[in-house]
XYZ file of N, CA and C in Angstrom:
240
model
N -11.219 18.432 186.472
C -12.242 19.190 185.793
C -13.339 18.263 185.285
N -14.546 18.644 185.526
C -15.665 17.874 185.010
C -15.722 17.919 183.495
N -15.169 18.983 182.934
C -15.224 19.199 181.494
C -14.602 18.045 180.720
N -13.540 17.464 181.237
C -12.826 16.403 180.549
C -13.181 15.010 181.050
N -14.141 14.882 181.932
C -14.406 13.594 182.560
C -15.217 12.636 181.692
N -15.890 13.139 180.684
C -16.684 12.271 179.834
C -18.113 12.097 180.320
N -18.475 12.659 181.470
C -19.832 12.552 181.986
C -20.766 13.586 181.388
N -20.232 14.491 180.609
C -21.038 15.547 180.024
C -21.739 15.072 178.763
N -22.950 15.539 178.600
C -23.689 15.415 177.361
C -24.226 16.803 177.063
N -23.361 17.696 176.570
C -23.758 19.103 176.462
C -24.841 19.315 175.415
N -25.690 20.255 175.689
C -26.769 20.618 174.786
C -26.313 21.614 173.742
N -25.219 22.291 174.019
C -24.805 23.381 173.136
C -23.690 22.944 172.206
N -24.039 22.760 170.959
C -23.081 22.323 169.956
C -22.079 23.435 169.658
N -22.503 24.687 169.788
C -21.604 25.792 169.472
C -20.405 25.852 170.413
N -20.547 25.351 171.631
C -19.408 25.302 172.547
C -18.350 24.355 172.000
N -18.777 23.192 171.574
C -17.837 22.215 171.037
C -17.273 22.660 169.697
N -18.097 23.339 168.895
C -17.616 23.874 167.614
C -16.543 24.921 167.848
N -16.769 25.778 168.817
C -15.788 26.813 169.151
C -14.478 26.199 169.632
N -14.577 25.172 170.447
C -13.374 24.479 170.912
C -12.642 23.782 169.762
N -13.387 23.201 168.863
C -12.764 22.521 167.723
C -12.043 23.515 166.821
N -12.671 24.659 166.576
C -12.029 25.694 165.753
C -10.759 26.214 166.410
N -10.805 26.427 167.718
C -9.617 26.896 168.434
C -8.524 25.827 168.404
N -8.903 24.572 168.518
C -7.930 23.485 168.446
C -7.290 23.377 167.074
N -8.090 23.546 166.030
C -7.550 23.509 164.669
C -6.618 24.688 164.434
N -6.993 25.869 164.920
C -6.129 27.047 164.789
C -4.814 26.832 165.527
N -4.871 26.164 166.677
C -3.654 25.883 167.438
C -2.732 24.937 166.657
N -3.303 23.895 166.068
C -2.500 22.938 165.300
C -1.880 23.617 164.083
N -2.646 24.441 163.386
C -2.118 25.138 162.206
C -0.991 26.082 162.601
N -1.182 26.835 163.686
C -0.125 27.763 164.115
C 1.127 27.004 164.565
N 0.941 25.856 165.192
C 2.090 25.039 165.591
C 2.849 24.537 164.368
N 2.118 24.078 163.369
C 2.767 23.590 162.152
C 3.504 24.710 161.417
N 2.925 25.894 161.386
C 3.609 27.026 160.760
C 4.893 27.375 161.508
N 4.814 27.354 162.822
C 5.998 27.641 163.636
C 7.080 26.579 163.415
N 6.668 25.321 163.392
C 7.628 24.242 163.175
C 8.252 24.290 161.788
N 7.482 24.695 160.800
C 8.020 24.817 159.451
C 9.132 25.864 159.396
N 8.900 27.007 160.015
C 9.916 28.053 160.011
C 11.137 27.647 160.832
N 10.910 26.955 161.943
C 12.038 26.478 162.749
C 12.859 25.447 161.978
N 12.200 24.580 161.227
C 12.895 23.598 160.391
C 13.727 24.292 159.317
N 13.120 25.290 158.680
C 13.859 26.020 157.634
C 15.092 26.702 158.201
N 14.993 27.234 159.418
C 16.139 27.901 160.036
C 17.205 26.894 160.452
N 16.809 25.872 161.167
C 17.771 24.944 161.765
C 18.392 23.971 160.764
N 17.587 23.412 159.890
C 18.085 22.339 159.024
C 18.455 22.800 157.618
N 17.749 23.800 157.114
C 18.033 24.262 155.758
C 18.938 25.490 155.744
N 19.073 26.146 156.885
C 19.953 27.292 156.989
C 19.414 28.567 156.376
N 18.102 28.625 156.143
C 17.508 29.831 155.574
C 17.410 30.915 156.641
N 17.452 32.155 156.194
C 17.326 33.288 157.102
C 15.840 33.547 157.354
N 15.303 32.916 158.379
C 13.874 33.035 158.668
C 13.629 33.626 160.054
N 14.557 34.402 160.558
C 14.432 34.905 161.925
C 13.188 35.768 162.112
N 12.941 36.692 161.191
C 11.785 37.573 161.332
C 10.483 36.794 161.196
N 10.406 35.911 160.215
C 9.191 35.114 160.014
C 8.974 34.176 161.198
N 10.047 33.603 161.713
C 9.937 32.722 162.876
C 9.448 33.495 164.088
N 9.930 34.716 164.252
C 9.467 35.565 165.362
C 7.968 35.853 165.229
N 7.519 36.147 163.994
C 6.094 36.393 163.774
C 5.271 35.134 164.044
N 5.804 33.979 163.662
C 5.088 32.724 163.920
C 5.021 32.433 165.425
N 6.054 32.855 166.164
C 6.017 32.715 167.623
C 4.868 33.524 168.211
N 4.667 34.725 167.690
C 3.571 35.575 168.165
C 2.228 34.953 167.802
N 2.103 34.428 166.585
C 0.864 33.770 166.159
C 0.586 32.544 167.033
N 1.612 31.751 167.298
C 1.453 30.562 168.139
C 1.060 30.943 169.562
N 1.687 31.990 170.101
C 1.343 32.461 171.440
C -0.120 32.907 171.490
N -0.554 33.656 170.486
C -1.943 34.123 170.458
C -2.924 32.959 170.330
N -2.571 31.949 169.561
C -3.461 30.792 169.444
C -3.515 30.001 170.754
N -2.411 29.966 171.496
C -2.428 29.339 172.818
C -3.364 30.081 173.759
N -3.267 31.404 173.761
C -4.142 32.220 174.609
C -5.600 31.999 174.214
N -5.875 31.976 172.920
C -7.234 31.764 172.433
C -7.774 30.408 172.867
N -6.970 29.367 172.736
C -7.416 28.025 173.120
C -7.696 27.939 174.616
N -6.833 28.514 175.418
C -7.050 28.507 176.872
C -8.323 29.265 177.223
N -8.538 30.414 176.575
C -9.749 31.202 176.836
C -11.001 30.427 176.441
N -10.956 29.714 175.324
C -12.113 28.916 174.889
C -12.390 27.763 175.849
N -11.345 27.128 176.361
C -11.532 26.031 177.315
C -12.174 26.549 178.600
N -11.683 27.675 179.100
C -12.255 28.257 180.324
C -13.697 28.672 180.095
N -13.973 29.290 178.952
C -15.330 29.710 178.627
C -16.258 28.503 178.502
N -15.795 27.460 177.853
C -16.616 26.253 177.700
C -16.890 25.600 179.048
N -15.893 25.591 179.907
C -16.084 25.019 181.245
C -17.171 25.771 182.006
N -17.146 27.083 181.906
C -18.153 27.894 182.598
C -19.541 27.658 182.025
N -19.651 27.621 180.700
C -20.950 27.409 180.063
C -21.493 26.024 180.398
N -20.660 25.009 180.320
C -21.133 23.655 180.581
C -21.458 23.428 182.055
N -20.787 24.120 182.950
C -21.121 24.000 184.372
C -22.435 24.681 184.700
N -22.819 25.710 183.956
C -24.100 26.373 184.180
C -25.259 25.490 183.760
N -25.035 24.599 182.802
C -26.110 23.730 182.312
C -26.499 22.676 183.334
N -25.584 22.282 184.203
C -25.882 21.204 185.177
C -26.498 21.730 186.414
């Protein structure tokens, strides 16, 4: 992908801002999921329902990040 090659000097800051926000949301959702998994596995707390909800949040953030990457690739390819 040209998007990751480093040859780009994009004019649109909002594309990179959108990607950064999606990346931050992905990291936060991952940390929330890991926290609930830690509480279940190591502390023995009953977190099955919360862990299931965090799985859904993490899945949605993955979908969002992939969609933002594809969208950014399309926008940046139109500029060249």
